[in-house]
Amino acid sequence: MKNIKLASRETKQRTIIEIGDLKIGQDFLLIAGPCSVEGEEQMLETALAVKQSGANMLRGGAFKPRTSPYAFQGLGLKGLKILEKTGKSVGLPVVTEVLDTRDVSWVCEYVDVLQIGARNMQNFSLLKEVGKTKKPVVLKRGMYSTLSEWLNCAEYILNEGNPHVILCERGIRTFETYTRNTLDLSAVPAIKELTHLPIIIDPTHGTGRVSLIPPMSLAAVVAGADGLVIEVHNNPEIALSDKDQALLPAQFDQLASEIWDMRAYMKKKVVSYL
Amino acid sequence: MKNIKLASRETKQRTIIEIGDLKIGQDFLLIAGPCSVEGEEQMLETALAVKQSGANMLRGGAFKPRTSPYAFQGLGLKGLKILEKTGKSVGLPVVTEVLDTRDVSWVCEYVDVLQIGARNMQNFSLLKEVGKTKKPVVLKRGMYSTLSEWLNCAEYILNEGNPHVILCERGIRTFETYTRNTLDLSAVPAIKELTHLPIIIDPTHGTGRVSLIPPMSLAAVVAGADGLVIEVHNNPEIALSDKDQALLPAQFDQLASEIWDMRAYMKKKVVSYL
Amino acid sequence: MKNIKLASRETKQRTIIEIGDLKIGQDFLLIAGPCSVEGEEQMLETALAVKQSGANMLRGGAFKPRTSPYAFQGLGLKGLKILEKTGKSVGLPVVTEVLDTRDVSWVCEYVDVLQIGARNMQNFSLLKEVGKTKKPVVLKRGMYSTLSEWLNCAEYILNEGNPHVILCERGIRTFETYTRNTLDLSAVPAIKELTHLPIIIDPTHGTGRVSLIPPMSLAAVVAGADGLVIEVHNNPEIALSDKDQALLPAQFDQLASEIWDMRAYMKKKVVSYL
Amino acid sequence: MKNIKLASRETKQRTIIEIGDLKIGQDFLLIAGPCSVEGEEQMLETALAVKQSGANMLRGGAFKPRTSPYAFQGLGLKGLKILEKTGKSVGLPVVTEVLDTRDVSWVCEYVDVLQIGARNMQNFSLLKEVGKTKKPVVLKRGMYSTLSEWLNCAEYILNEGNPHVILCERGIRTFETYTRNTLDLSAVPAIKELTHLPIIIDPTHGTGRVSLIPPMSLAAVVAGADGLVIEVHNNPEIALSDKDQALLPAQFDQLASEIWDMRAYMKKKVVSYL
C-alpha cells in the first residue's frame, strides 16, 4: 500500500507490545470495562468482576466524544484518577481515550495505554502527539475508512518514534440500521497480510446490540484477532452512555470463558491460516 | 420489521428444508463448485474432489450475470445438462442461478435448488416466479441492501407459496477496496433473531481473495451460519470467471476438514448464544 | 472506461432520439405525471395540467416494483390502456416501467418509451430484451452503482441493436436520512464526458421531499441535464404510491415555468462548459 | 432534529456574518485561492487575479491534513504570515484551516476566518476551542456525515458562545470513483430548512476534477448556496497539493463572471423557493 513503510508487513513479521507480563500480539488481549468512568463503586465492582473472568486490561472513558454537546462529556481528571486507582487495586493495566493534543502528556501519568477514537482517526495533530509518547496506543478505525487510510494513521504514530500501535476495528458505517455499525471481521486477516501490528476487535460498538456481542466475539477470535474490547457495566440501566450495549458481569463471564476456550482450540487445531 | 409476516421469527421457530437426507437448517450445508460450468471434465473433477472433502451440494453457473455484455455469459442449457449429469454421477444435489422469469420452469427440470443472485434480489418478477415452484431457493443479499429489504424479498417468495428459502450473505459494498466486498458476518446472528429461515455465507464473493476465505469461513461457522458456499475450481488459472478467488481442491479439502471440526466444537461447547 | 464501446463518447459526439417532433438530447425533455396509473380521471386531469405547463412526455407506472409484496403493485394491463389513451387524448408520448422480460414485447404496443428502474439496472436479461426492441429506453441508475457499471448496462442495450438509451440519475443511497436518496448532480457533467447518450434527472426520487424538488430541478438544468422527470399528481393525498413526494399541478406549473426560463438563460449565457 | 437548539431554524430566520463590508448570508461569498500557501509570489499573483475576478475572500492552507505523514504538511507560521500579508496587500479577508487546539488562539492573530476541515468535523475539542473565539468558522461537513451530525457540530461551536458558523459542503464519500467525492447539492436546500446558518459549497474537493467545477459551481448558486470556495493556483502544475483540481486564474475569471450573472438572475427571476 502506498506510503505504508514503518507499518508494513514487509519490514517486520510481528509487533509484540509488553505491558508487565502481558505480551500483546502474542497473548490474547481481553479488555473490558464500562464505556464511561462514572464513579468509584461502579469501577471497582466492574473491574473486580472482569478481572475474575480473565480480562487482562481495564477500560473506562474520562473524555467522551459525544455527537451532541448536551450529552454527558465524561468526568475528566476525576475519572482518570478513579480509573488509575481501580486498575492498581485490582491489578489490571488501564486504557482510556484521549481527545485533545493538550491532554496527552498529563493523561499519560494516569494510564498504561492511550486510545484514539474512530472520530479522531485522522486527527493528525493528535496522532503526532501520541506518537511522541512511549505509551501503547489503541488506534480505532474511522467508521468510513479504508484499510489504507487506517494504516497511514498508524504510520503517523510510528513515524514520531512510538512503535506501540494496536489497531482496533470497531465497525464501519453502512446502510444497515438493525446494527449500530457493521463489524468488518475480514479486516482481521486482511490487516495481518498488510502489517505487523496487532489488531483487536470491538464488538460492542461494532454491533451495538448485546445479543450480537457473543457470536461476533467468538467469530473474531476465529478470524485471528489478537484481542477484544468489550463494554461491561455492573448496572447498565443506569449507565451514563451506551447503556443498551453493555454486558452484565455475568454475561461477560460466560462469554470470556468461551473466548478462552476458543482461543485454545484455535491454537491447537487450525493450521490453514494461522 | 415492517411487513415481514411469513418470514418472521414470530411465526415459526426454524425452517428445515429437506433434500434427500440433507436437512438444511439443521445439518450444516456445504456447497462447493466452480463459478461457471465450463465443461464435463472440469465439473466432474471438481465435483469428485469436493464430495470427497465433505461438500453436500454442488454449485455451477450456467447463466452468468456479468457487468459487461462482452464477458463470458455462461453455457446456458448445455451447462445445465452438464451440471445435472455431474451431480447425479457423484451423488450431490445441484444449485444454479436463474436470471430470467422465462427460464425458471425449465431450469427446474435440471437442478435441485435455484439461486437468485445479489443483482436480482429486488427483481420482484423473478422472486414471484421462483415462489411458484417447489424448489428451494438460495436468495442472495443485494450488495447495498438492508436486512429488512432482504427479508421483504424472501417474503415475496414465501407469499407465492414456496416456503423453502435459504438466505445467503455474500458481502456488501463498502468503501474498502482491498477486499471485493465486505462480508457482513453480523448478519448471521441478526437474521436469526428476525427470521426462521436458514442463512448461509459466501466467503468467496464476500472477500474476493483466496487468502481470506479460510478465516472468514470458520468465523462464519462460529457466528452461527447454517452453511457455506465456496467456489472451488480444478484449475483456477484457466477459469472463465472469478479465477482469482477460487480455491484449489486441495485448499478446499484442508478448509472443509477444519469447518467440520469447528462445527462439531460449536455444537458441543458454545452455549451462550446457540 | 473498461468495456464501454458503443456507449463511449469516443465513438460519437451526441445521440439525438426523435419521438414525433421531440428531439431528445437536443430539446429539453420534461417528463411529468403520477407515480402510478390509478384511474382515468386521475390520469386525464394530471396529463392536461402538465401538458399545459409545458411537459412534453407523460409518465405513469402500471407495474410497480415495491419493497413489500403487500404494497400496491400497479394496475398492469388496465393501467397501460389508461396511459395510452390519456397520452393520445392530450397529445403526449408516454413512458412506463417494465419489470419482466415476458412483458416487454406487448408493453411496447401501448407506450412510446420503456423505463428500466433502478432495482433492475443490472437485470441483464431485461436489458437484452429491451435492447431487441426499437423503443427508446430510460435506464435509471442503480442506487449503489458507479458510472462505469451504469454505462455497462447501457452497453447491454446498445449491443442488442437499440441505440436509443436515455440515462436517468435518480439518487444514490448514502448515509443521509433527511432525504430519501442523495441526488448526484455531478453525474450530469461526468456522464457527458464519458458518453454521447442523453442524461435526465429525477429529483422526485432523488430527494423524496417536495420542498427540495424545485431547487434541485433548476440546479439540474444548470448542470447540463438533457431533461427532468417529475412526479405530479392531481391529488397526492390519495395517491397509492409516493404520495409524499408528488407535486400538485399548480406547483409543477410554477416550477416548469422557471425550468424553461433557466434553460433559455443557459443556452444564451453560459459558455464555460456547455 | 434531536438536540439542535441554537443552530435550529426555529430559533432564528437567518444568520448574517459581517466581515468589513461583506455580509455573509446575504451577499454571495466567493472564496478563492490555492490549496496550500507555498510562497509569497504564488500567493500574491493568485490573490491579485482572484480579487480582480470578484472573489471576496482569500484562502490558503498553512497546516495541511494529509493522508500520509510523508506528504507536504504546510508551511505553518511562515505560511500564515504570507497569507496575512497577501490578504492585506490585495484587500481581501483571509481564511485558513486550523488542526490543533493549541494553535487556535495564535492563528487567530493572522486570519479573519478559521476553517475546520472535514476530517476534524467531529474533533469536539477543536470545535469547543474555535467556539471560544470571536472569529467566523467555516465548518466543513465530514465525508460520511449526516446533516444531523453536522449540525450537532455547529451546535458545539455555538454553545461555546461563537455564533458565526458558516457550513461548507465539500462532497461525501460514495462508491463512485470517477469523481473524488460526490458533491451533495441537495444539502443546500435541506440545510436551509433546518438552520439559519449560511451554507457554502466547495466544488473543488467535491468533484476533484477541473472540468466539473464550472457546472457544479453554477448549479450550487441555483440550489441556493450562500457562497462557493474554489481552489485557484497561478501554476497548478507545480502545486504542492491538489494540483489536479485547481483552476487557472483565467478559468476562474470566466467562471466567476458566470457565477455573478447567475446569482443576479436568481435574485431577479426565481420565486418558487428562494
mmCIF file of N, CA and C in Angstrom, chain D residues 3-59:
data_model
loop_
_atom_site.group_PDB
_atom_site.id
_atom_site.type_symbol
_atom_site.label_atom_id
_atom_site.label_comp_id
_atom_site.label_asym_id
_atom_site.label_seq_id
_atom_site.Cartn_x
_atom_site.Cartn_y
_atom_site.Cartn_z
ATOM 1 N N ASN D 3 -31.612 17.518 19.581
ATOM 2 C CA ASN D 3 -30.535 18.297 20.213
ATOM 3 C C ASN D 3 -30.073 19.520 19.447
ATOM 4 N N ILE D 4 -30.648 19.783 18.286
ATOM 5 C CA ILE D 4 -30.262 21.006 17.576
ATOM 6 C C ILE D 4 -31.102 22.139 18.147
ATOM 7 N N LYS D 5 -30.465 22.988 18.921
ATOM 8 C CA LYS D 5 -31.183 24.084 19.567
ATOM 9 C C LYS D 5 -30.728 25.434 19.017
ATOM 10 N N LEU D 6 -29.501 25.811 19.327
ATOM 11 C CA LEU D 6 -29.005 27.128 18.913
ATOM 12 C C LEU D 6 -28.901 27.245 17.400
ATOM 13 N N ALA D 7 -28.644 26.134 16.723
ATOM 14 C CA ALA D 7 -28.477 26.168 15.277
ATOM 15 C C ALA D 7 -29.804 26.027 14.535
ATOM 16 N N SER D 8 -30.865 25.760 15.274
ATOM 17 C CA SER D 8 -32.121 25.429 14.610
ATOM 18 C C SER D 8 -32.784 26.623 13.938
ATOM 19 N N ARG D 9 -33.393 26.374 12.817
ATOM 20 C CA ARG D 9 -34.167 27.387 12.097
ATOM 21 C C ARG D 9 -35.325 27.904 12.947
ATOM 22 N N GLU D 10 -35.717 27.087 13.900
ATOM 23 C CA GLU D 10 -36.835 27.520 14.743
ATOM 24 C C GLU D 10 -36.469 28.683 15.662
ATOM 25 N N THR D 11 -35.173 28.866 15.892
ATOM 26 C CA THR D 11 -34.783 29.927 16.826
ATOM 27 C C THR D 11 -34.495 31.245 16.120
ATOM 28 N N LYS D 12 -34.343 31.205 14.794
ATOM 29 C CA LYS D 12 -33.848 32.399 14.109
ATOM 30 C C LYS D 12 -34.086 32.208 12.619
ATOM 31 N N GLN D 13 -34.305 33.268 11.883
ATOM 32 C CA GLN D 13 -34.575 33.158 10.460
ATOM 33 C C GLN D 13 -33.289 32.984 9.657
ATOM 34 N N ARG D 14 -32.264 33.750 10.037
ATOM 35 C CA ARG D 14 -31.086 33.799 9.184
ATOM 36 C C ARG D 14 -29.928 34.445 9.932
ATOM 37 N N THR D 15 -28.766 33.861 9.837
ATOM 38 C CA THR D 15 -27.567 34.459 10.420
ATOM 39 C C THR D 15 -26.820 35.249 9.360
ATOM 40 N N ILE D 16 -26.492 36.468 9.688
ATOM 41 C CA ILE D 16 -25.669 37.301 8.793
ATOM 42 C C ILE D 16 -24.345 37.547 9.518
ATOM 43 N N ILE D 17 -23.254 37.230 8.861
ATOM 44 C CA ILE D 17 -21.935 37.399 9.471
ATOM 45 C C ILE D 17 -21.202 38.522 8.745
ATOM 46 N N GLU D 18 -20.830 39.543 9.490
ATOM 47 C CA GLU D 18 -20.193 40.700 8.845
ATOM 48 C C GLU D 18 -18.676 40.653 8.994
ATOM 49 N N ILE D 19 -17.994 40.824 7.865
ATOM 50 C CA ILE D 19 -16.535 40.977 7.871
ATOM 51 C C ILE D 19 -16.257 42.195 7.011
ATOM 52 N N GLY D 20 -15.935 43.304 7.670
ATOM 53 C CA GLY D 20 -15.835 44.555 6.927
ATOM 54 C C GLY D 20 -17.185 44.841 6.290
ATOM 55 N N ASP D 21 -17.194 45.099 4.983
ATOM 56 C CA ASP D 21 -18.451 45.390 4.290
ATOM 57 C C ASP D 21 -19.205 44.131 3.877
ATOM 58 N N LEU D 22 -18.507 43.030 3.919
ATOM 59 C CA LEU D 22 -19.091 41.776 3.432
ATOM 60 C C LEU D 22 -20.093 41.226 4.437
ATOM 61 N N LYS D 23 -21.310 40.967 3.972
ATOM 62 C CA LYS D 23 -22.339 40.395 4.840
ATOM 63 C C LYS D 23 -22.630 38.964 4.385
ATOM 64 N N ILE D 24 -21.929 38.020 5.026
ATOM 65 C CA ILE D 24 -22.101 36.606 4.641
ATOM 66 C C ILE D 24 -23.473 36.126 5.085
ATOM 67 N N GLY D 25 -24.169 35.442 4.188
ATOM 68 C CA GLY D 25 -25.535 35.010 4.464
ATOM 69 C C GLY D 25 -26.522 35.907 3.748
ATOM 70 N N GLN D 26 -25.994 37.019 3.269
ATOM 71 C CA GLN D 26 -26.809 37.962 2.487
ATOM 72 C C GLN D 26 -26.100 38.199 1.151
ATOM 73 N N ASP D 27 -24.878 38.701 1.204
ATOM 74 C CA ASP D 27 -24.049 38.804 -0.002
ATOM 75 C C ASP D 27 -23.540 37.411 -0.356
ATOM 76 N N PHE D 28 -23.228 37.202 -1.609
ATOM 77 C CA PHE D 28 -22.663 35.915 -2.019
ATOM 78 C C PHE D 28 -21.171 35.896 -1.672
ATOM 79 N N LEU D 29 -20.745 34.829 -1.015
ATOM 80 C CA LEU D 29 -19.351 34.695 -0.592
ATOM 81 C C LEU D 29 -18.581 33.895 -1.643
ATOM 82 N N LEU D 30 -17.577 34.501 -2.227
ATOM 83 C CA LEU D 30 -16.776 33.798 -3.222
ATOM 84 C C LEU D 30 -15.329 33.737 -2.736
ATOM 85 N N ILE D 31 -15.000 32.579 -2.164
ATOM 86 C CA ILE D 31 -13.654 32.374 -1.631
ATOM 87 C C ILE D 31 -12.809 31.703 -2.708
ATOM 88 N N ALA D 32 -11.600 32.203 -2.923
ATOM 89 C CA ALA D 32 -10.716 31.575 -3.907
ATOM 90 C C ALA D 32 -9.288 31.650 -3.409
ATOM 91 N N GLY D 33 -8.462 30.823 -3.986
ATOM 92 C CA GLY D 33 -7.052 30.803 -3.607
ATOM 93 C C GLY D 33 -6.529 29.392 -3.689
ATOM 94 N N PRO D 34 -5.242 29.233 -3.423
ATOM 95 C CA PRO D 34 -4.630 27.914 -3.576
ATOM 96 C C PRO D 34 -4.951 26.989 -2.408
ATOM 97 N N CYS D 35 -4.769 25.700 -2.627
ATOM 98 C CA CYS D 35 -4.905 24.713 -1.560
ATOM 99 C C CYS D 35 -3.929 25.073 -0.427
ATOM 100 N N SER D 36 -2.646 25.158 -0.759
ATOM 101 C CA SER D 36 -1.617 25.466 0.248
ATOM 102 C C SER D 36 -0.924 26.782 -0.081
ATOM 103 N N VAL D 37 -0.568 27.505 0.978
ATOM 104 C CA VAL D 37 0.345 28.630 0.820
ATOM 105 C C VAL D 37 1.730 28.050 0.551
ATOM 106 N N GLU D 38 2.316 28.430 -0.579
ATOM 107 C CA GLU D 38 3.622 27.857 -0.932
ATOM 108 C C GLU D 38 4.734 28.915 -0.984
ATOM 109 N N GLY D 39 4.334 30.168 -1.161
ATOM 110 C CA GLY D 39 5.346 31.215 -1.234
ATOM 111 C C GLY D 39 4.695 32.565 -1.496
ATOM 112 N N GLU D 40 5.454 33.632 -1.350
ATOM 113 C CA GLU D 40 4.886 34.981 -1.486
ATOM 114 C C GLU D 40 4.420 35.281 -2.900
ATOM 115 N N GLU D 41 5.228 34.876 -3.855
ATOM 116 C CA GLU D 41 4.893 35.193 -5.237
ATOM 117 C C GLU D 41 3.628 34.448 -5.667
ATOM 118 N N GLN D 42 3.602 33.148 -5.334
ATOM 119 C CA GLN D 42 2.409 32.348 -5.657
ATOM 120 C C GLN D 42 1.164 32.990 -5.077
ATOM 121 N N MET D 43 1.236 33.395 -3.828
ATOM 122 C CA MET D 43 0.056 33.936 -3.160
ATOM 123 C C MET D 43 -0.355 35.275 -3.770
ATOM 124 N N LEU D 44 0.624 36.139 -3.991
ATOM 125 C CA LEU D 44 0.283 37.478 -4.466
ATOM 126 C C LEU D 44 -0.301 37.430 -5.873
ATOM 127 N N GLU D 45 0.336 36.643 -6.710
ATOM 128 C CA GLU D 45 -0.139 36.546 -8.091
ATOM 129 C C GLU D 45 -1.567 35.979 -8.144
ATOM 130 N N THR D 46 -1.773 34.922 -7.365
ATOM 131 C CA THR D 46 -3.103 34.301 -7.343
ATOM 132 C C THR D 46 -4.130 35.249 -6.731
ATOM 133 N N ALA D 47 -3.739 35.905 -5.657
ATOM 134 C CA ALA D 47 -4.678 36.783 -4.948
ATOM 135 C C ALA D 47 -5.099 37.967 -5.806
ATOM 136 N N LEU D 48 -4.141 38.549 -6.492
ATOM 137 C CA LEU D 48 -4.467 39.677 -7.372
ATOM 138 C C LEU D 48 -5.462 39.228 -8.445
ATOM 139 N N ALA D 49 -5.220 38.048 -8.982
ATOM 140 C CA ALA D 49 -6.097 37.548 -10.041
ATOM 141 C C ALA D 49 -7.515 37.295 -9.531
ATOM 142 N N VAL D 50 -7.632 36.607 -8.397
ATOM 143 C CA VAL D 50 -8.985 36.251 -7.947
ATOM 144 C C VAL D 50 -9.746 37.478 -7.445
ATOM 145 N N LYS D 51 -9.016 38.415 -6.880
ATOM 146 C CA LYS D 51 -9.657 39.671 -6.467
ATOM 147 C C LYS D 51 -10.235 40.393 -7.695
ATOM 148 N N GLN D 52 -9.428 40.423 -8.716
ATOM 149 C CA GLN D 52 -9.828 41.023 -9.992
ATOM 150 C C GLN D 52 -11.105 40.363 -10.551
ATOM 151 N N SER D 53 -11.217 39.063 -10.338
ATOM 152 C CA SER D 53 -12.379 38.321 -10.860
ATOM 153 C C SER D 53 -13.595 38.413 -9.939
ATOM 154 N N GLY D 54 -13.430 39.098 -8.833
ATOM 155 C CA GLY D 54 -14.590 39.298 -7.964
ATOM 156 C C GLY D 54 -14.613 38.445 -6.699
ATOM 157 N N ALA D 55 -13.594 37.662 -6.471
ATOM 158 C CA ALA D 55 -13.558 36.918 -5.198
ATOM 159 C C ALA D 55 -13.552 37.927 -4.055
ATOM 160 N N ASN D 56 -14.250 37.575 -2.969
ATOM 161 C CA ASN D 56 -14.268 38.493 -1.829
ATOM 162 C C ASN D 56 -13.654 37.892 -0.557
ATOM 163 N N MET D 57 -12.980 36.766 -0.705
ATOM 164 C CA MET D 57 -12.184 36.217 0.395
ATOM 165 C C MET D 57 -11.076 35.356 -0.208
ATOM 166 N N LEU D 58 -9.928 35.348 0.495
ATOM 167 C CA LEU D 58 -8.768 34.598 0.002
ATOM 168 C C LEU D 58 -8.523 33.389 0.896
ATOM 169 N N ARG D 59 -8.303 32.227 0.277
ATOM 170 C CA ARG D 59 -7.998 31.046 1.075
ATOM 171 C C ARG D 59 -6.533 30.631 0.858
#
